[in-house]
Coordinates of C-alpha atoms in Angstrom, one line a residue:
X8 CA -16.7 -34.1 136.4
X9 CA -15.8 -34.6 132.7
X10 CA -17.2 -31.8 130.2
X11 CA -18.5 -32.4 127.0
X12 CA -17.9 -29.6 124.8
X13 CA -19.9 -28.3 121.7
X14 CA -18.7 -25.1 120.2
X15 CA -19.8 -22.7 117.7
X16 CA -19.8 -18.8 117.3
X17 CA -22.8 -16.9 117.0
X18 CA -23.1 -13.6 115.2
X19 CA -26.0 -11.2 116.3
X20 CA -25.4 -8.0 118.3
X21 CA -22.9 -10.5 118.6
X22 CA -21.3 -13.6 118.4
X23 CA -20.9 -16.4 120.7
X24 CA -18.9 -19.6 121.4
X25 CA -21.0 -22.2 123.7
X26 CA -19.9 -25.1 125.7
X27 CA -22.0 -27.8 126.9
X28 CA -21.5 -29.8 130.1
X29 CA -22.6 -33.1 130.1
X30 CA -25.0 -32.1 132.7
X31 CA -26.8 -30.8 130.2
X32 CA -26.2 -33.4 127.5
X33 CA -29.8 -33.7 126.6
X34 CA -29.4 -29.9 125.4
X35 CA -26.3 -30.1 123.7
X36 CA -27.5 -30.2 120.2
X37 CA -29.9 -27.3 120.7
X38 CA -29.4 -23.5 121.2
X39 CA -32.4 -21.1 121.8
X40 CA -32.0 -17.3 120.8
X41 CA -34.4 -14.7 122.1
X42 CA -35.2 -12.2 119.1
X43 CA -36.8 -8.9 120.5
X44 CA -38.9 -8.2 117.5
X45 CA -41.3 -11.0 115.5
X46 CA -40.1 -12.2 112.0
X47 CA -42.2 -10.6 109.9
X48 CA -41.6 -12.2 106.3
X49 CA -39.5 -15.2 104.9
X50 CA -39.1 -13.9 101.8
X51 CA -35.3 -12.7 102.2
X52 CA -36.1 -9.7 99.0
X53 CA -38.6 -8.3 101.2
X54 CA -37.0 -7.5 104.3
X55 CA -34.0 -5.1 105.7
X56 CA -34.2 -6.5 108.8
X57 CA -30.9 -7.7 110.1
X58 CA -31.6 -8.3 113.8
X59 CA -34.9 -10.3 112.8
X60 CA -36.1 -11.5 109.9
X61 CA -32.4 -11.7 108.0
X62 CA -31.1 -13.3 110.8
X63 CA -33.4 -16.2 111.2
X64 CA -33.2 -16.6 107.2
X65 CA -29.4 -16.6 106.9
X66 CA -29.7 -19.9 108.5
X67 CA -32.3 -21.2 105.5
X68 CA -31.2 -19.6 102.4
X69 CA -27.3 -19.3 100.9
X70 CA -25.4 -15.9 100.6
X71 CA -22.5 -15.3 98.0
X72 CA -20.4 -13.9 101.1
X73 CA -21.1 -13.6 104.7
X74 CA -19.7 -10.6 107.3
X75 CA -17.8 -12.8 109.9
X76 CA -17.4 -12.4 113.8
X77 CA -14.2 -10.1 113.1
X78 CA -16.7 -8.0 110.5
X79 CA -14.7 -8.8 107.9
X80 CA -16.0 -10.9 104.5
X81 CA -15.7 -14.2 104.5
X82 CA -16.4 -16.8 101.4
X83 CA -19.5 -18.8 101.3
X84 CA -21.1 -19.3 98.3
X85 CA -18.5 -17.7 96.4
X86 CA -15.2 -18.7 96.9
X87 CA -13.7 -15.8 95.2
X88 CA -15.0 -12.3 94.3
X89 CA -12.9 -9.6 92.6
X90 CA -13.5 -6.1 90.3
X91 CA -11.9 -7.3 87.2
X92 CA -12.7 -3.3 86.0
X93 CA -14.4 -0.5 87.3
X94 CA -17.8 -1.8 86.1
X95 CA -17.6 -5.5 86.4
X96 CA -17.5 -7.8 89.4
X97 CA -16.6 -11.7 89.0
X98 CA -17.7 -14.5 91.5
X99 CA -16.3 -17.8 91.3
X100 CA -18.8 -20.3 93.1
X101 CA -18.7 -23.7 94.9
X102 CA -19.5 -26.6 93.1
X103 CA -22.4 -28.7 94.0
X104 CA -24.6 -26.8 95.9
X105 CA -28.3 -27.5 96.0
X106 CA -31.1 -26.4 97.5
X107 CA -33.2 -29.4 99.3
X108 CA -35.5 -30.1 96.4
X109 CA -32.4 -30.6 94.2
X110 CA -32.3 -27.2 92.3
X111 CA -29.0 -26.3 91.4
X112 CA -27.4 -23.0 93.3
X113 CA -25.2 -21.9 90.5
X114 CA -24.5 -18.7 88.5
X115 CA -27.9 -19.1 86.8
X116 CA -29.9 -19.1 90.0
X117 CA -27.8 -16.4 91.2
X118 CA -28.5 -14.3 88.5
X119 CA -32.1 -14.9 88.5
X120 CA -32.4 -13.6 92.4
X121 CA -30.6 -10.6 91.3
X122 CA -33.2 -10.4 88.3
X123 CA -35.9 -10.9 91.0
X124 CA -34.9 -8.2 93.1
X125 CA -34.4 -5.6 90.3
X126 CA -38.1 -6.4 88.8
X127 CA -40.4 -3.2 89.5
X128 CA -43.2 -6.1 89.6
X129 CA -41.8 -7.9 92.2
X130 CA -41.3 -4.8 94.3
X131 CA -38.1 -6.1 96.4
X132 CA -38.0 -4.4 99.6
X133 CA -34.0 -4.5 99.1
X134 CA -34.0 -3.3 95.4
X135 CA -32.4 0.2 96.2
X136 CA -29.3 -2.1 97.4
X137 CA -28.7 -3.3 93.8
X138 CA -29.8 0.0 91.7
X139 CA -26.3 0.2 90.2
X140 CA -26.6 -3.1 89.1
X141 CA -27.1 -3.0 85.6
X142 CA -26.7 -7.0 84.3
X143 CA -25.8 -10.3 85.8
X144 CA -24.0 -12.4 83.0
X145 CA -23.9 -16.3 83.5
X146 CA -20.0 -17.1 82.3
X147 CA -20.7 -20.1 83.1
X148 CA -22.0 -22.7 85.3
X149 CA -19.6 -21.6 88.3
X150 CA -18.7 -18.1 87.1
X151 CA -20.9 -15.0 87.4
X152 CA -20.6 -11.7 86.2
X153 CA -22.2 -8.4 87.5
X154 CA -22.3 -5.6 85.2
X155 CA -23.0 -1.9 87.1
X156 CA -23.7 1.2 85.6
X157 CA -21.4 3.2 87.6
X158 CA -18.3 2.0 89.6
X159 CA -19.7 0.0 92.7
X160 CA -16.8 -0.6 95.4
X161 CA -19.0 -1.7 98.0
X162 CA -21.0 -4.6 96.0
X163 CA -19.5 -7.3 98.0
X164 CA -20.1 -5.7 101.2
X165 CA -23.9 -5.4 100.4
X166 CA -24.1 -8.9 99.3
X167 CA -23.4 -10.2 102.8
X168 CA -27.3 -9.3 103.1
X169 CA -28.4 -11.1 100.2
X170 CA -29.8 -14.5 100.2
X171 CA -30.9 -16.7 97.6
X172 CA -34.2 -18.3 96.7
X173 CA -34.5 -21.4 94.4
X174 CA -35.8 -20.1 91.2
X175 CA -38.1 -22.8 90.2
X176 CA -39.5 -23.6 93.6
X177 CA -40.3 -19.9 93.8
X178 CA -42.8 -19.8 90.9
X179 CA -45.3 -21.7 92.3
X180 CA -44.8 -21.2 95.7
X181 CA -45.1 -18.0 98.3
X182 CA -41.9 -17.3 99.7
X183 CA -43.1 -15.0 102.0
X184 CA -44.7 -17.8 104.1
X185 CA -42.7 -20.7 102.8
X186 CA -39.6 -22.1 102.8
X187 CA -37.2 -24.3 100.6
X188 CA -33.5 -24.6 102.4
X189 CA -30.5 -24.0 100.5
X190 CA -28.6 -23.3 103.4
X191 CA -27.3 -25.4 106.7
X192 CA -31.0 -25.4 108.3
X193 CA -34.9 -26.2 107.4
X194 CA -37.7 -24.8 109.2
X195 CA -39.5 -27.8 111.0
X196 CA -41.9 -25.3 112.7
X197 CA -43.1 -21.7 112.7
X198 CA -45.6 -20.0 115.2
X199 CA -45.7 -16.7 113.8
X200 CA -45.0 -14.1 116.8
X201 CA -43.9 -16.8 118.9
X202 CA -40.9 -19.1 117.7
X203 CA -39.2 -20.4 114.8
X204 CA -37.9 -24.1 115.4
X205 CA -35.1 -25.2 112.5
X206 CA -33.3 -28.2 111.8
X207 CA -30.1 -29.3 109.8
X208 CA -30.2 -29.5 106.5
X209 CA -29.5 -32.9 105.6
X210 CA -28.6 -31.7 101.7
X211 CA -27.0 -28.9 102.8
X212 CA -23.7 -28.3 100.7
X213 CA -21.3 -26.7 103.1
X214 CA -20.0 -27.6 106.5
X215 CA -22.1 -29.5 109.1
X216 CA -23.4 -27.0 111.3
X217 CA -22.2 -27.7 115.2
X218 CA -26.2 -27.6 116.3
X219 CA -28.6 -29.8 115.1
X220 CA -31.5 -27.7 116.5
X221 CA -31.9 -23.9 116.6
X222 CA -34.8 -22.4 118.1
X223 CA -35.6 -18.6 117.5
X224 CA -38.1 -17.3 120.4
X225 CA -39.7 -13.7 120.2
X226 CA -39.7 -12.3 123.6
X227 CA -40.4 -8.5 123.2
X228 CA -40.3 -7.6 126.9
X229 CA -36.9 -6.8 128.3
X230 CA -37.9 -8.1 131.8
X231 CA -39.0 -11.3 129.6
X232 CA -36.0 -11.8 128.1
X233 CA -34.2 -11.4 131.3
X234 CA -36.6 -13.9 133.2
X235 CA -36.0 -16.5 130.6
X236 CA -32.2 -16.3 130.5
X237 CA -32.0 -16.4 134.4
X238 CA -34.6 -19.5 134.3
X239 CA -32.5 -21.6 131.7
X240 CA -34.9 -21.2 129.0
X241 CA -32.7 -19.1 126.7
X242 CA -29.0 -18.9 125.6
X243 CA -28.8 -15.9 124.4
X244 CA -30.6 -12.3 125.1
X245 CA -30.0 -8.7 123.6
X246 CA -30.9 -5.5 124.1
X247 CA -30.6 -5.4 128.2
X248 CA -30.9 -2.4 129.9
X249 CA -27.3 -1.2 131.3
X250 CA -28.7 -1.1 134.9
X251 CA -29.6 -5.0 134.7
X252 CA -26.5 -5.8 133.7
X253 CA -25.2 -6.2 137.3
X254 CA -28.2 -8.2 138.8
X255 CA -27.5 -10.6 135.7
X256 CA -24.2 -11.0 136.5
X257 CA -24.8 -11.4 140.5
X258 CA -27.6 -13.8 139.7
X259 CA -24.9 -16.9 139.4
X260 CA -27.1 -18.1 136.6
X261 CA -25.5 -16.1 133.8
X262 CA -23.4 -12.9 133.1
X263 CA -24.1 -9.9 131.0
X264 CA -22.0 -7.0 129.6
X265 CA -22.0 -4.2 126.7
X266 CA -19.7 -3.6 123.8
X267 CA -20.1 -0.8 121.2
X268 CA -22.6 -1.4 118.2
X269 CA -22.8 -0.2 115.0
X270 CA -25.9 1.6 115.6
X271 CA -25.8 5.5 115.8
X272 CA -28.4 7.2 118.0
X273 CA -29.5 10.4 117.1
X274 CA -32.2 13.3 117.2
X275 CA -33.0 12.8 113.6
X276 CA -33.9 16.6 112.5
X277 CA -37.1 17.2 109.6
X278 CA -35.5 20.2 108.2
X279 CA -39.0 20.6 105.8
X280 CA -40.4 21.6 109.3
X281 CA -40.1 24.9 111.1
X282 CA -37.9 26.3 112.4
X283 CA -35.3 23.2 111.4
X284 CA -34.5 24.8 108.5
X285 CA -32.6 27.5 110.3
X286 CA -28.9 26.4 110.7
X287 CA -28.1 28.4 114.0
X288 CA -31.4 26.9 115.4
X289 CA -30.0 23.5 114.6
X290 CA -26.4 24.1 116.1
X291 CA -27.6 25.4 119.5
X292 CA -29.9 22.1 119.5
X293 CA -26.5 20.1 119.3
X294 CA -24.9 22.4 122.3
X295 CA -27.5 22.1 124.2
X296 CA -27.6 18.4 124.8
X297 CA -25.1 16.9 127.5
X298 CA -24.1 13.9 125.4
X299 CA -21.7 12.7 127.8
X300 CA -23.9 13.2 130.8
X301 CA -26.3 11.0 129.2
X302 CA -23.7 8.1 128.3
X303 CA -23.0 8.4 132.2
X304 CA -26.4 8.7 133.7
X305 CA -28.4 6.4 131.5
X306 CA -25.4 3.7 130.1
X307 CA -23.4 3.8 133.2
X308 CA -20.8 4.5 130.9
X309 CA -21.0 1.7 128.7
X310 CA -21.7 3.7 125.6
X311 CA -19.3 6.2 123.3
X312 CA -20.6 9.4 122.1
X313 CA -20.6 10.3 118.9
X314 CA -18.0 12.1 117.1
X315 CA -20.2 14.3 115.3
X316 CA -21.2 12.3 112.7
X317 CA -23.4 9.1 111.6
X318 CA -20.1 6.5 111.3
X319 CA -18.0 4.8 114.2
X320 CA -14.7 3.5 113.9
X321 CA -15.4 0.3 112.4
X322 CA -17.2 2.1 109.2
X323 CA -15.5 2.8 105.9
X324 CA -15.3 6.3 105.6
X325 CA -15.1 7.2 109.3
X326 CA -13.7 10.7 109.7
X327 CA -11.2 10.7 112.7
X328 CA -10.9 14.4 112.6
X329 CA -14.4 15.4 114.2
X330 CA -15.4 16.3 117.5
X331 CA -18.7 16.0 119.3
X332 CA -20.4 19.4 119.9
X333 CA -19.6 20.2 123.8
X334 CA -22.0 20.5 126.1
X335 CA -22.5 24.5 126.3
X336 CA -26.2 25.7 127.5
X337 CA -24.5 29.4 127.0
X338 CA -23.8 28.9 123.5
X339 CA -27.0 27.2 122.7
X340 CA -29.1 30.3 124.3
X341 CA -26.9 32.5 122.5
X342 CA -27.5 30.8 119.2
X343 CA -31.4 30.6 119.6
X344 CA -31.4 34.5 120.0
X345 CA -29.2 34.8 116.5
X346 CA -31.5 32.7 115.1
X347 CA -34.4 34.9 115.8
X348 CA -36.7 31.5 115.9
X349 CA -39.9 32.0 117.8
X350 CA -38.9 29.8 121.1
X351 CA -42.8 29.7 122.1
X352 CA -43.7 27.7 119.0
X353 CA -43.9 23.7 119.7
X354 CA -40.8 21.3 119.0
X355 CA -42.6 17.8 118.6
X356 CA -39.8 15.0 119.5
X357 CA -41.0 11.4 118.5
X358 CA -39.5 8.3 119.9
X359 CA -40.7 4.7 118.7
X360 CA -41.6 2.7 121.7
X361 CA -39.8 -0.6 122.7
X362 CA -37.4 -0.1 120.2
X363 CA -34.1 1.4 121.1
X364 CA -31.9 0.5 124.5
X365 CA -33.5 3.0 127.1
X366 CA -34.7 5.0 124.2
X367 CA -37.7 6.6 126.2
X368 CA -35.6 7.5 128.8
X369 CA -32.9 9.1 126.6
X370 CA -35.4 11.0 124.9
X371 CA -36.9 12.7 128.5
X372 CA -33.5 14.1 128.8
X373 CA -32.7 15.2 125.6
X374 CA -36.4 17.0 126.0
X375 CA -35.9 18.5 129.5
X376 CA -32.2 19.7 128.3
X377 CA -33.8 21.4 125.3
X378 CA -36.6 23.2 127.4
X379 CA -33.8 24.2 130.0
X380 CA -32.1 26.7 127.0
X381 CA -35.8 28.0 126.6
X382 CA -37.5 25.5 123.9
X383 CA -41.4 24.5 124.2
X384 CA -41.0 20.6 123.6
X385 CA -43.6 18.0 123.4
X386 CA -42.6 14.2 123.3
X387 CA -44.9 12.0 121.3
X388 CA -44.2 8.0 122.0
X389 CA -45.1 5.8 118.9
X390 CA -45.4 2.3 118.2
X391 CA -42.3 1.5 115.7
X392 CA -44.5 0.1 113.0
X393 CA -46.6 3.0 113.0
X394 CA -43.4 5.4 113.4
X395 CA -41.6 3.8 110.3
X396 CA -44.7 4.1 108.3
X397 CA -45.1 7.7 109.1
X398 CA -41.4 8.5 108.4
X399 CA -41.2 6.6 105.3
X400 CA -44.7 6.4 103.7
X401 CA -46.4 9.4 105.0
X402 CA -43.1 11.6 104.8
X403 CA -44.7 13.3 108.1
X404 CA -41.6 13.0 110.6
X405 CA -41.8 15.3 113.6
X406 CA -39.2 18.1 113.8
X407 CA -37.3 15.7 116.0
X408 CA -37.1 11.7 115.9
X409 CA -34.9 10.1 118.5
X410 CA -34.1 7.0 116.4
X411 CA -30.7 4.8 115.8
X412 CA -29.3 4.2 112.5
X413 CA -26.6 1.5 111.0
X414 CA -25.7 -0.3 108.1
X415 CA -24.6 -4.1 108.0
X416 CA -22.2 -3.5 105.1
X417 CA -20.5 -1.1 107.7
X418 CA -19.7 1.2 105.1
X419 CA -20.3 5.0 104.9
X420 CA -22.1 4.4 101.5
X421 CA -25.1 2.8 102.9
X422 CA -25.1 4.8 106.1
X423 CA -24.9 8.2 104.6
X424 CA -26.9 7.4 101.7
X425 CA -29.6 7.7 104.1
X426 CA -29.7 11.5 104.1
X427 CA -28.8 12.0 100.7
X428 CA -31.4 13.8 98.4
X429 CA -34.1 11.6 97.1
X430 CA -33.2 8.6 99.6
X431 CA -36.6 7.5 101.5
X432 CA -35.2 8.2 104.8
X433 CA -33.7 11.8 104.1
X434 CA -35.5 15.0 105.3
X435 CA -32.4 17.1 105.1
X436 CA -32.3 17.6 100.7
X437 CA -28.8 18.8 100.5
X438 CA -27.5 18.9 97.1
X439 CA -23.9 19.5 97.9
X440 CA -24.1 16.2 100.1
X441 CA -25.8 14.3 97.5
X442 CA -22.9 15.5 95.2
X443 CA -20.4 14.5 97.1
X444 CA -21.9 10.9 98.1
X445 CA -22.6 10.5 94.3
X446 CA -18.8 11.2 93.5
X447 CA -17.4 8.6 96.3
X448 CA -20.0 5.8 95.3
X449 CA -18.2 5.7 91.8
X450 CA -14.7 6.0 93.6
X451 CA -12.6 3.1 93.4
X452 CA -9.3 4.7 94.7
X453 CA -9.8 4.0 98.7
X454 CA -7.8 7.5 99.6
X455 CA -9.9 9.5 97.4
X456 CA -12.9 7.9 98.5
X457 CA -12.0 8.5 102.1
X458 CA -11.5 12.0 101.5
X459 CA -14.8 12.7 99.9
X460 CA -16.7 10.8 102.9
X461 CA -14.6 13.0 105.2
X462 CA -15.8 15.5 103.1
X463 CA -19.6 14.8 103.7
X464 CA -19.1 14.0 107.2
X465 CA -17.6 17.3 108.1
X466 CA -20.3 19.0 106.1
X467 CA -23.2 17.2 108.4
X468 CA -21.5 17.9 111.4
X469 CA -21.3 21.7 110.2
X470 CA -24.4 21.8 109.1
X471 CA -25.8 20.1 112.4
X472 CA -27.9 17.9 110.3
X473 CA -29.0 16.2 112.9
X474 CA -28.3 16.0 117.0
X475 CA -25.5 13.4 117.3
X476 CA -26.0 11.6 120.6
X477 CA -24.0 8.5 121.0
X478 CA -23.3 4.7 120.0
X479 CA -26.2 2.5 121.2
X480 CA -24.0 0.1 123.5
X481 CA -24.6 -3.6 122.3
X482 CA -25.8 -5.4 125.7
X483 CA -26.0 -9.2 126.1
X484 CA -26.7 -11.9 128.5
X485 CA -25.7 -15.2 128.2
X486 CA -25.9 -18.4 130.7
X487 CA -23.1 -20.0 132.4
X488 CA -22.9 -22.6 129.9
X489 CA -22.0 -20.2 127.2
X490 CA -19.0 -18.4 126.4
X491 CA -19.1 -15.4 124.5
X492 CA -17.1 -13.3 122.1
X493 CA -19.1 -10.3 121.6
X494 CA -19.5 -8.0 118.4
X495 CA -21.4 -5.0 117.4
X496 CA -23.5 -5.4 114.7
X497 CA -27.2 -6.8 114.4
X498 CA -26.8 -10.5 113.1
X499 CA -28.0 -13.2 115.4
X500 CA -26.6 -16.8 114.1
X501 CA -26.2 -20.0 115.2
X502 CA -23.7 -20.7 112.8
X503 CA -20.7 -18.4 113.0

């Protein structure tokens, strides 16, 4: 049989190359992708959720730069970019780019979008990403200078998550529920919580995408995603438990595997609640948890133990000199005794439900191992939205919270800043740590910057700022008509 091949690279928890047989010719121009959570907003400035909102919106709206499947930056609207001095980034834009309503996608449009994000009255969810931006200057139609209050070496990386709205259209429409394409696709159907269907934008200024139609289906239940894959309804699913990989591989209709993601799993410590302010107690927690055992028992060895830091090897600023706390229950008991903490008090451990790969199983093991060294642990399962509100708005995180952290720019600045004093995610409030990050953020010399991040990560490790666990495996399943080169970040895009 002759094969009609059409290929494209899809980046999400990974990127993949699809090839369609002639038997499936009626579907050759459509790709269907399962999302684990529903899209919450269509406004790209009001979401930081890469695996859902921003992944879908990246098909609809343009970006200056994108992060490719090799995890490197690549041109998009911007043909080139450079730091012309310590406080100025210059971008040269593609000519002839327009939104579907005819509005130009030029330097003035980019400036308007940056101004919108920084407008406090707008309340953009991503405003914090650009807090160092002081001014955007239109040099000419295709040249934009961005001034920063301090050196911002990671600015271009951050722009890979920044998508542009049409300025005039936005003044009279609600971008949270409506769209006006400036990207490769436009929305033809949106059934909130169920699916979003995209078709190619005939006015797109870039390369013609490989697929005419992209369907994003929301399937929160793991079993439902696997069933849809094996029924031929879905081309890609992510977040498959490692225990299901063999079943998928033996099905004859699909294949599955796992690689390291960029998401670090940890039991986050709330230093503001007793007895978590006690350093010896925190160190005891790290010795009490068998990270290697969790990787083998829960993930069949398809995960990597954290090297006593938030960062993994792909991140700028990763510290190769740190080693995990070894599993040493006796050392843990010794430190607990030295800490002077009353071990009868309850230690609450929260975990958001249906969020992290086999997160509930991991939490039970962590709790059991903490109990083995004499702690009184209570597990609280909580819906993810309620968990985030409790963490960020109510500022009432439990003493421990099992969660995963990642930063799609793959830069230490974004990842570590979540533990910096004043950050909405921070429950450590370590002034020394914050000072190191402030200096690293404005340092343009790569060696000096990496040395500062080495100091910061070592401080986190020595102080046992959290219980560092493992890199969450990026698991995936694809139908047999799909060839997939996996990657470990959260983007799910049909045009890569």
